[in-house]
mmCIF file of C-alpha atoms in Angstrom:
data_model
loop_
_atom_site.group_PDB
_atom_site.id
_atom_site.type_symbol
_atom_site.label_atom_id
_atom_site.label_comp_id
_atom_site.label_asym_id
_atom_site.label_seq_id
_atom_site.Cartn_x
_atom_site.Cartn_y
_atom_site.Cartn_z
ATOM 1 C CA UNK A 1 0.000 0.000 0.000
ATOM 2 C CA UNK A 2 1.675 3.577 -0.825
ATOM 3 C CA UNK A 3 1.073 6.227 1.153
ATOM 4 C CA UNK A 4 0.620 9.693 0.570
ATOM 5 C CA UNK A 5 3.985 11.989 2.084
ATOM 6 C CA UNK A 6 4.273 15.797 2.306
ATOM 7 C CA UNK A 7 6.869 17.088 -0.301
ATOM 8 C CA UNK A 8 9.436 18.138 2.503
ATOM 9 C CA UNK A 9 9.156 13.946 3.566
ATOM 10 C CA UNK A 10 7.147 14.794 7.024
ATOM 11 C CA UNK A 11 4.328 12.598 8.036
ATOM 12 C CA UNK A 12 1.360 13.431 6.051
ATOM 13 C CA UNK A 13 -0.463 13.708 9.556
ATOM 14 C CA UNK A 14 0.193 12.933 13.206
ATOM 15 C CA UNK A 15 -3.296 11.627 15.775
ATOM 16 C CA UNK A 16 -2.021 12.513 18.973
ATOM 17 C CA UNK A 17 -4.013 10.706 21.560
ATOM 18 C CA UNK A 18 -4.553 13.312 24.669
ATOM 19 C CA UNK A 19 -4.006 16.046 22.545
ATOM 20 C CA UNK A 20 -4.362 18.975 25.226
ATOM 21 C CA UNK A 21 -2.845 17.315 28.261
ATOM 22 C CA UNK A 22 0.285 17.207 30.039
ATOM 23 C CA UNK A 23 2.712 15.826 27.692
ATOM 24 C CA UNK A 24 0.005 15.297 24.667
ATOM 25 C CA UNK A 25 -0.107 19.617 24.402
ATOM 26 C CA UNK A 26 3.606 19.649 24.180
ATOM 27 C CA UNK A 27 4.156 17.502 21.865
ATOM 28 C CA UNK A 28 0.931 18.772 19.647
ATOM 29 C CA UNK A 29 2.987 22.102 20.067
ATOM 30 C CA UNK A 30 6.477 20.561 18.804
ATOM 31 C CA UNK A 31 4.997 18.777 15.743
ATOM 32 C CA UNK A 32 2.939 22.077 14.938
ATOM 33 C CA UNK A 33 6.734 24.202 15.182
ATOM 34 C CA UNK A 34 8.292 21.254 12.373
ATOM 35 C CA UNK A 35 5.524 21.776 9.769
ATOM 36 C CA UNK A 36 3.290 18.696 10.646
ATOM 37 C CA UNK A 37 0.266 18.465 10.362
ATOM 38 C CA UNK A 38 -1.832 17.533 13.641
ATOM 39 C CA UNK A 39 -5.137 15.972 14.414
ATOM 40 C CA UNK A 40 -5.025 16.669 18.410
ATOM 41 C CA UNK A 41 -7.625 14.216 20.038
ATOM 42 C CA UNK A 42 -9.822 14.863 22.842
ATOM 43 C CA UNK A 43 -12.995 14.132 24.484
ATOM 44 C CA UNK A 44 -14.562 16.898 24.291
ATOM 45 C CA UNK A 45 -12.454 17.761 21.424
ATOM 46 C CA UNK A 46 -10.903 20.831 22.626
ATOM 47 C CA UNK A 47 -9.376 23.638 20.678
ATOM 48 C CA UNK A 48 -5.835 23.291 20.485
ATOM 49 C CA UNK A 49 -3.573 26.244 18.156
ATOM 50 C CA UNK A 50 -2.286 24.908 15.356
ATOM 51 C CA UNK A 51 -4.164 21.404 14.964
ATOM 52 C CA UNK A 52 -7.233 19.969 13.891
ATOM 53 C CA UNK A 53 -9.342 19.188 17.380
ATOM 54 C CA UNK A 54 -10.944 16.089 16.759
ATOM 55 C CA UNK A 55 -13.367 14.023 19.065
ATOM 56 C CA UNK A 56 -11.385 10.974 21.079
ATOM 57 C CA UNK A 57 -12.796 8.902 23.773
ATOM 58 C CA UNK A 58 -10.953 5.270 24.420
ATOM 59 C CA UNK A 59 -14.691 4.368 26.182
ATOM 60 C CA UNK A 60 -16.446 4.764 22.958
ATOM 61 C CA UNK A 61 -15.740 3.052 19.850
ATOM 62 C CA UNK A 62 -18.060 5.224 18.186
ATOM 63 C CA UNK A 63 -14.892 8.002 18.045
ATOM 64 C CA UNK A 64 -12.348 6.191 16.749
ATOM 65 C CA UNK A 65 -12.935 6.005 13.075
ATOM 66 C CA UNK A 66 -13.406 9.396 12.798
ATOM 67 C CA UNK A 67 -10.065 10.219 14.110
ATOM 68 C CA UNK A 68 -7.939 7.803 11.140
ATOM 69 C CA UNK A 69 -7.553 8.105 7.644
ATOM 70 C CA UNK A 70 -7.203 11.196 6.007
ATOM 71 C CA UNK A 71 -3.371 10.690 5.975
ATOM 72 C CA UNK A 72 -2.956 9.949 9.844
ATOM 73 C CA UNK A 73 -0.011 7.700 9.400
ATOM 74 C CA UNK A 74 1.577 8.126 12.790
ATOM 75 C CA UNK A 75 0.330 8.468 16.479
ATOM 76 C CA UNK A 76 1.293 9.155 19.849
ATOM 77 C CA UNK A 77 -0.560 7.472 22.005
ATOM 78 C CA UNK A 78 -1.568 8.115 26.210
ATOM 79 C CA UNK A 79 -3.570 5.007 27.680
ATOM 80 C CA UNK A 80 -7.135 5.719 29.406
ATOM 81 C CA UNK A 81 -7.072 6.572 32.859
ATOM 82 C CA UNK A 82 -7.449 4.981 35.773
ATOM 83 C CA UNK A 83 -7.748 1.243 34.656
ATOM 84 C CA UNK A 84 -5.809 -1.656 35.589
ATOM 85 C CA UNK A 85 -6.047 -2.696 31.770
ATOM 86 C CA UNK A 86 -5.844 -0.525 29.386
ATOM 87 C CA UNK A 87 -4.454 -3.377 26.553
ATOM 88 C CA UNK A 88 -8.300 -4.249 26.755
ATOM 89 C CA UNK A 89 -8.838 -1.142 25.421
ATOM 90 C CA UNK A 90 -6.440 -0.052 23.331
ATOM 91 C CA UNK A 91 -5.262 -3.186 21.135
ATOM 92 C CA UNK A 92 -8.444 -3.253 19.031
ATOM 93 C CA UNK A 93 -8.146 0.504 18.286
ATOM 94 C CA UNK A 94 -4.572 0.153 17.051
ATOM 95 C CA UNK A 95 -5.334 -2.963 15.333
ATOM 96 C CA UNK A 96 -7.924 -0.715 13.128
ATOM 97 C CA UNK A 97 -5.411 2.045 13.141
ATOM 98 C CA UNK A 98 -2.795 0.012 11.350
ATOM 99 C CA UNK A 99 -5.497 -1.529 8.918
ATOM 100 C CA UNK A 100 -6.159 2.457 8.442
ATOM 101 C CA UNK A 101 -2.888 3.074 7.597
ATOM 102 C CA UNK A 102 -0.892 4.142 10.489
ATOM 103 C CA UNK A 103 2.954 2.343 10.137
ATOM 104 C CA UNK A 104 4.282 4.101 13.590
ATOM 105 C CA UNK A 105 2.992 4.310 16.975
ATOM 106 C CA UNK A 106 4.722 6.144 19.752
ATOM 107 C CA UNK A 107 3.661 5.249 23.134
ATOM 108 C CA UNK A 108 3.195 6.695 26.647
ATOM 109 C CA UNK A 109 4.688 4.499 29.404
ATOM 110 C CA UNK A 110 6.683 4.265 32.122
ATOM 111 C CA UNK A 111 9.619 3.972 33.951
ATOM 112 C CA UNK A 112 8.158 1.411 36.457
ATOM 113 C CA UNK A 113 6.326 -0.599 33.837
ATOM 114 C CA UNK A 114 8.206 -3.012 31.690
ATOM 115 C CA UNK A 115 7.468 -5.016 28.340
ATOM 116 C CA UNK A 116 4.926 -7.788 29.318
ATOM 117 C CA UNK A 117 4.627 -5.728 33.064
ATOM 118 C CA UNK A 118 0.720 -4.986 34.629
ATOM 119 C CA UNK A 119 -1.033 -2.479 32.899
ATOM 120 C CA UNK A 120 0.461 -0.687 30.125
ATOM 121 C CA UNK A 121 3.536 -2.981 29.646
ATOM 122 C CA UNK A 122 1.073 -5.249 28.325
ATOM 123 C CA UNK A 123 0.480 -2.986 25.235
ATOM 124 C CA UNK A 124 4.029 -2.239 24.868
ATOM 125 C CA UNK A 125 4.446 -6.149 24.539
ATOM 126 C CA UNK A 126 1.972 -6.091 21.922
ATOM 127 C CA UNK A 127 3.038 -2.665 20.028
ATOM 128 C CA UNK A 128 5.798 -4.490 17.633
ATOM 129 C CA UNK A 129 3.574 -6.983 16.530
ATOM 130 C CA UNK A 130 1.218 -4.585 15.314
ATOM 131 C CA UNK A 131 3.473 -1.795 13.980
ATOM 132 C CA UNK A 132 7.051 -1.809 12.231
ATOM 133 C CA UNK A 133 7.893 1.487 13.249
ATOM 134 C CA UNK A 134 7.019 2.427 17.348
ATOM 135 C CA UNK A 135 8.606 3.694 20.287
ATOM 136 C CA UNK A 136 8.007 3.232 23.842
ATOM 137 C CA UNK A 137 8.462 6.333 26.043
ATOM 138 C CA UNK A 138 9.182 5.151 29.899
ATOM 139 C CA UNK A 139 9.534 8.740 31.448
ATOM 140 C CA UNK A 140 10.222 8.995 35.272
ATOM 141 C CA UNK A 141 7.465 10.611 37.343
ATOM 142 C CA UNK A 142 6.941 13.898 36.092
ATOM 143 C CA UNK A 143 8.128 17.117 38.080
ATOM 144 C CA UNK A 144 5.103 18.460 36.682
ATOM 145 C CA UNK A 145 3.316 16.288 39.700
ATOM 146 C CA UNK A 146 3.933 19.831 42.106
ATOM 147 C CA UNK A 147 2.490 21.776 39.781
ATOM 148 C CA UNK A 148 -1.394 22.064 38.270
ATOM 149 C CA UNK A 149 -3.927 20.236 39.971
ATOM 150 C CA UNK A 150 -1.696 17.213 41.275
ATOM 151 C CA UNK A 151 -2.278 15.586 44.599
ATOM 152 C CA UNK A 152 0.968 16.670 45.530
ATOM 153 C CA UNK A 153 1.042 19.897 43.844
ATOM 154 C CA UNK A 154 -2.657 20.648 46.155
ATOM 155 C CA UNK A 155 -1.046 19.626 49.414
ATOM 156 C CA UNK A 156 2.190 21.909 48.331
ATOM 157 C CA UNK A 157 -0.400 24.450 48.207
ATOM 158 C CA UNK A 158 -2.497 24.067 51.145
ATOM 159 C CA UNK A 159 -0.304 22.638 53.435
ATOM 160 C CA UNK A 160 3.423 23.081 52.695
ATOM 161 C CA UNK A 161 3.887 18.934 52.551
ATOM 162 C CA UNK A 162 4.293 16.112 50.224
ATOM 163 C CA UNK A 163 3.427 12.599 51.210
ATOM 164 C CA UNK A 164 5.040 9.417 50.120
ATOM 165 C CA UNK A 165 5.305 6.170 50.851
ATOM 166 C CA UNK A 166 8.866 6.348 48.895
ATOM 167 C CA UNK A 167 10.840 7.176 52.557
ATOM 168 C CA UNK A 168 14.488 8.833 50.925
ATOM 169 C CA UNK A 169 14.279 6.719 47.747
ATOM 170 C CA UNK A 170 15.227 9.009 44.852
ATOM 171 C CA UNK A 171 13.546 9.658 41.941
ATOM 172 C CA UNK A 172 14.865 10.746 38.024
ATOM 173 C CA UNK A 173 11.711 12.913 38.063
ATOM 174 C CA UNK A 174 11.180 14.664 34.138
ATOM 175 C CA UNK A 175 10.229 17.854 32.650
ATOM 176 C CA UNK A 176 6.802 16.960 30.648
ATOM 177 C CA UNK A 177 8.749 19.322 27.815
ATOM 178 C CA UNK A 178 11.944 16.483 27.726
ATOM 179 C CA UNK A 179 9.123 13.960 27.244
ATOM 180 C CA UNK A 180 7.238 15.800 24.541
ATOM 181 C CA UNK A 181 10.903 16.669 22.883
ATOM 182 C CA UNK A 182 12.047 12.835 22.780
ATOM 183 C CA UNK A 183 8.499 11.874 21.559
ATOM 184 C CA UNK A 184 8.528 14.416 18.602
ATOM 185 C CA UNK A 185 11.659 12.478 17.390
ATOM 186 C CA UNK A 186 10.051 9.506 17.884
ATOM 187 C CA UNK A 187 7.342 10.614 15.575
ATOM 188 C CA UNK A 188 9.110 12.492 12.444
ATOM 189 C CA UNK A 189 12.829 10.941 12.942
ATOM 190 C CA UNK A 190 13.309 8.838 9.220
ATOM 191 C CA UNK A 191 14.429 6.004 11.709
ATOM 192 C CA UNK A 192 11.563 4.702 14.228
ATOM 193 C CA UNK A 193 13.646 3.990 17.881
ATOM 194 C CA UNK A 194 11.854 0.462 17.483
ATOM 195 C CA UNK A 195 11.973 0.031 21.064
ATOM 196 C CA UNK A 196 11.767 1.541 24.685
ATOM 197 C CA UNK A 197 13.178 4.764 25.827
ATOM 198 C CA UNK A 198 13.683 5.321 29.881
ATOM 199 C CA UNK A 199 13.297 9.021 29.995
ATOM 200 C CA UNK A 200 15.197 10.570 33.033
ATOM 201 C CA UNK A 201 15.872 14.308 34.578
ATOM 202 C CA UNK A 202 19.502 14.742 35.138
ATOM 203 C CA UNK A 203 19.965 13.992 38.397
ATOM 204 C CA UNK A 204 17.186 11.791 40.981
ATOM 205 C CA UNK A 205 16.005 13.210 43.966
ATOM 206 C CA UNK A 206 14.554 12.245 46.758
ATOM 207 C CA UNK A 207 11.143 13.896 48.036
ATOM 208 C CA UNK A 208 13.039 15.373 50.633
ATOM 209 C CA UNK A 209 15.126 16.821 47.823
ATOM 210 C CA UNK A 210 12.229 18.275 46.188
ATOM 211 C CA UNK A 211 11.048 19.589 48.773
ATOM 212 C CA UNK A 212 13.931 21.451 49.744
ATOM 213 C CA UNK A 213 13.991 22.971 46.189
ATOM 214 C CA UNK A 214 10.492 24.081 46.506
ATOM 215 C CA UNK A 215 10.992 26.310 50.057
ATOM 216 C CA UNK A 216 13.995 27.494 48.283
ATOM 217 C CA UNK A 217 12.277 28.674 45.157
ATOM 218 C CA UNK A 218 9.049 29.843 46.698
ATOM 219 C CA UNK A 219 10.203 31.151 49.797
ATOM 220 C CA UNK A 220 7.721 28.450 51.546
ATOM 221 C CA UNK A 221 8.749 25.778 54.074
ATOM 222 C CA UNK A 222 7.366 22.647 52.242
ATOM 223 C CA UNK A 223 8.266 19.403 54.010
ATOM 224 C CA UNK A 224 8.077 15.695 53.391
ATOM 225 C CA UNK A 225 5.764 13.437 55.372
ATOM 226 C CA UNK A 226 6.536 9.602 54.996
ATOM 227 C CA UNK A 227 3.641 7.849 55.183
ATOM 228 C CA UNK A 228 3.597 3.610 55.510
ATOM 229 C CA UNK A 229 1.770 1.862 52.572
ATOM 230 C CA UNK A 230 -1.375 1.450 54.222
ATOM 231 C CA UNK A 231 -1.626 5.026 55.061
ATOM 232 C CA UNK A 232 -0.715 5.838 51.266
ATOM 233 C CA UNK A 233 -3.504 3.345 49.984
ATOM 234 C CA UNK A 234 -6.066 4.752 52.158
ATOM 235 C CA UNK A 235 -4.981 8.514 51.307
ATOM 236 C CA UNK A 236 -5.072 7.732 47.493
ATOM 237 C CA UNK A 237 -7.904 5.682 47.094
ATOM 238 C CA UNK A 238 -9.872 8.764 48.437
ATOM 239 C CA UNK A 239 -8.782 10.049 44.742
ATOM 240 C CA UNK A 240 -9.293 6.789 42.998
ATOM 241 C CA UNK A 241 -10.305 3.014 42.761
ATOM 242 C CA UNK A 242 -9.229 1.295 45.859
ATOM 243 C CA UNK A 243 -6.974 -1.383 43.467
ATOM 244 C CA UNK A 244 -5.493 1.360 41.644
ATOM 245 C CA UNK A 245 -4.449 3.429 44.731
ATOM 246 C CA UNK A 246 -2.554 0.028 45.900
ATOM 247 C CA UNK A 247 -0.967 -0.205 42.998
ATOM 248 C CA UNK A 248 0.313 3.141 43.573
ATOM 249 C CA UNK A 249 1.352 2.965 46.790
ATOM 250 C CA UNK A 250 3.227 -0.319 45.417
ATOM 251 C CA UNK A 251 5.488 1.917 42.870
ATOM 252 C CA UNK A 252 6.039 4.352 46.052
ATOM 253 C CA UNK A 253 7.256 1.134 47.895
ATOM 254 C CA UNK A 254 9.591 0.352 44.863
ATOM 255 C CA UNK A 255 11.306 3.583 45.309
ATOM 256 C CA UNK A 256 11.932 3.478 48.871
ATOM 257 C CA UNK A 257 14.060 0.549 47.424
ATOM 258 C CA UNK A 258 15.926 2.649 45.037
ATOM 259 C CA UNK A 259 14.490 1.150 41.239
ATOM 260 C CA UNK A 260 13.657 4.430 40.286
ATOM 261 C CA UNK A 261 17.346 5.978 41.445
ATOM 262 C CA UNK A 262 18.869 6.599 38.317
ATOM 263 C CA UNK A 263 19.534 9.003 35.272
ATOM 264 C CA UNK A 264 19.797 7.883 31.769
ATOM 265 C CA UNK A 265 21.250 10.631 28.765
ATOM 266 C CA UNK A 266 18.045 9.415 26.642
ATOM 267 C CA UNK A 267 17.214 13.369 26.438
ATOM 268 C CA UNK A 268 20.557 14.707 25.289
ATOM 269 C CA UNK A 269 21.089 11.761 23.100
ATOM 270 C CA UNK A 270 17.790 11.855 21.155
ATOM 271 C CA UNK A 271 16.903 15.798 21.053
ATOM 272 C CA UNK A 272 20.625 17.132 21.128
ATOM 273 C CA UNK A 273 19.909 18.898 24.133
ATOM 274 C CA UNK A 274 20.349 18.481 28.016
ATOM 275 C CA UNK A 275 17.058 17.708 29.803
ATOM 276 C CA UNK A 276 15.783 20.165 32.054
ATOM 277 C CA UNK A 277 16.463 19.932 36.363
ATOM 278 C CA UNK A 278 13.615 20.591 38.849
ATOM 279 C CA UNK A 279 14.955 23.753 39.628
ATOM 280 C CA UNK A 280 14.774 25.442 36.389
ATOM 281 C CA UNK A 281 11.497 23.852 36.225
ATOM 282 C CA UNK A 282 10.176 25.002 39.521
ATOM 283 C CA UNK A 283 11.133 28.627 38.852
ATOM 284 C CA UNK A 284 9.741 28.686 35.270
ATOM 285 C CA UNK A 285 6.390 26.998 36.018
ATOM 286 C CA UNK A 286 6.047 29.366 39.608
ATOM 287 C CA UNK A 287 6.921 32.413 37.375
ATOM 288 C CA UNK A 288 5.551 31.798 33.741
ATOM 289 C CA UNK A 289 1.943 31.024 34.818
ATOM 290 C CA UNK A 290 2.318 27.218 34.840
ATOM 291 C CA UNK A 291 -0.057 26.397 37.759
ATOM 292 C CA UNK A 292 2.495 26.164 40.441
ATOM 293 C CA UNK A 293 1.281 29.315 42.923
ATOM 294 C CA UNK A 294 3.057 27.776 45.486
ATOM 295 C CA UNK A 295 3.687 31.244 47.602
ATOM 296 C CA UNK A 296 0.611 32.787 46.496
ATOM 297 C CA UNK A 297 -1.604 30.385 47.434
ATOM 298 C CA UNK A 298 -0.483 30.345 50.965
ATOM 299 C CA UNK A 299 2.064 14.455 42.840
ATOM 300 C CA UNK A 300 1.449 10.979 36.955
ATOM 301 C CA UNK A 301 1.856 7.286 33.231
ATOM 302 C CA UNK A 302 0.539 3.642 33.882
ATOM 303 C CA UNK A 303 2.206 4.662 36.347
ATOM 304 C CA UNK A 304 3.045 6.963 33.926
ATOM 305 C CA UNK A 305 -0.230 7.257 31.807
ATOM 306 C CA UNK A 306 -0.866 3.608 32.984
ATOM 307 C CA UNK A 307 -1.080 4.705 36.296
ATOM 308 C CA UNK A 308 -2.803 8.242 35.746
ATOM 309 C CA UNK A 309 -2.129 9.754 39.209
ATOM 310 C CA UNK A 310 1.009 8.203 39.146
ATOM 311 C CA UNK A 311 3.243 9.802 37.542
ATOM 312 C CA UNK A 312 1.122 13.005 36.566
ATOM 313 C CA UNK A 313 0.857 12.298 33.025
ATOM 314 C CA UNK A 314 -2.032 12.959 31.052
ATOM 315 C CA UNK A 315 -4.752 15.134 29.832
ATOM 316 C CA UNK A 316 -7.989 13.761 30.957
ATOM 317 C CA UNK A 317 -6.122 10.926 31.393
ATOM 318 C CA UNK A 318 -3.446 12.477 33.522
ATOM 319 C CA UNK A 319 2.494 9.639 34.975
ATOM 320 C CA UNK A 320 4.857 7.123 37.029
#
């Protein structure tokens, strides 16, 4: 089957799944800078500059044909929030995608989530035997998780704390921008990565770290209260399913015991450029507008996307 290419070589069209949240804006925004054109999906298909807003709801099958064809060849793709099984979900829409004629997926993950892991490690299992051409992002939890409308970015807020069940474990939290830069050249790089990218900040922190920055940069004490996994459960699963706050409390668990202490040079090596640390980001998103108000006012992939809250990922899906 040909397929239909812009004269400069771009994709004739990009479907980015979660098209106005907290990566899935960002990387709408990057593909919109290179000359793409960009069908930015939604459920209430929400206006986003520089893209076609198109009607997206992984609940109702009823959406999906609308947003393939037309040249969509590529797609970047959060899971739905909030389930335990999102490969339920999402394998028969990218089974129709491909037969639509979409040859590269890029895919939201996580750090904590492997290949053939719970959740959304079960579609990254399946993703090559669908597609030729994919990629699967695995950021770090996001340092956007103290900003916006986070659980840890309200209790920043309203209380000067965050609490974890991680105790001093240390995390390679991300900018959502280094995720949305890496996942552009997923998309539009002539070579698909054809296989999974752990996405790091340049250092990992511990809470108490983060913390630390947070008084410094707002000029407000903010502290870090360790809680024990059963506290953590019952705080979270005020916010969620009861089986999904576990699980959550599971990945804090995990990094108490140091799996998420690490950095990787995926950013510099695939964008050119250093990734971002929490400082920068702290002061940019407290002083540009980005939803911080930490001293004014005075944690999301899946994890990851698969875990929503997680690791503060998507859109109206929320990561990890």
């Amino acid at each position: 089957m040909s397929r239909e290419r812009s004269t400069s070589g771009l994709p004739v069209a990009v479907l980015v799944i979660g098209g106005t949240g907290t990566t899935g804006s960002r990387v709408v925004a990057g593909l919109v800078r290179a000359g793409v054109r960009v069908r930015a999906a939604s459920r209430r298909a929400t206006a986003v500059a520089g893209a076609e807003a198109v009607r997206f709801d992984w609940g109702d099958p009823a959406s999906y044909d609308a947003v393939l064809g037309g040249g969509v060849d590529r797609v970047y793709l959060v899971p739905p929030p909030g389930t335990s099984d999102p490969a339920a979900v999402m394998l028969p829409f990218l089974r129709r995608a491909h037969a639509s004629g979409v040859r590269r997926a890029v895919l939201l993950s996580s750090s904590a989530i492997p290949a053939g892991g719970p959740a959304v490690g079960q579609v990254h299992a399946a993703l090559p035997g669908i597609f030729d051409e994919w990629a699967v992002l695995r950021p770090s939890w996001f340092m956007q998780n103290f900003t916006g409308d986070h659980l840890h970015a309200r209790t920043v807020r309203a209380e000067g704390v965050i609490r974890t069940a991680a105790g001093e474990g240390r995390v390679g939290f991300i900018d959502a921008e280094d995720i949305a830069a890496v996942a552009v050249r997923a998309l539009l790089d002539d070579r698909a990565p054809n296989t999974d990218l752990v996405i790091t900040g340049p250092q990992a922190l511990s809470y108490g770290d983060i913390a630390a920055v947070l008084t410094e940069v707002t000029g407000r004490t903010v502290v870090h209260q360790r809680l024990t996994r059963e506290e953590m459960v019952q705080r979270l699963a005020a916010e969620m399913p009861a089986a999904f706050a576990a699980m959550l409390a599971d990945m804090d668990l995990a990094i108490a015991g140091g799996v998420e202490d690490r950095a990787t040079d995926t950013v510099e090596r695939i964008t050119g450029r250093p990734p971002h640390d929490f400082r920068a980001v702290a002061v940019r998103e407290a002083g540009g507008g980005g939803g911080c108000g930490y001293a004014g006012e005075g944690q999301a992939l899946a994890a990851g996307a698969a875990s929503g809250a997680a690791s503060g990922v998507d859109e109206e899906a929320t990561g990890g």
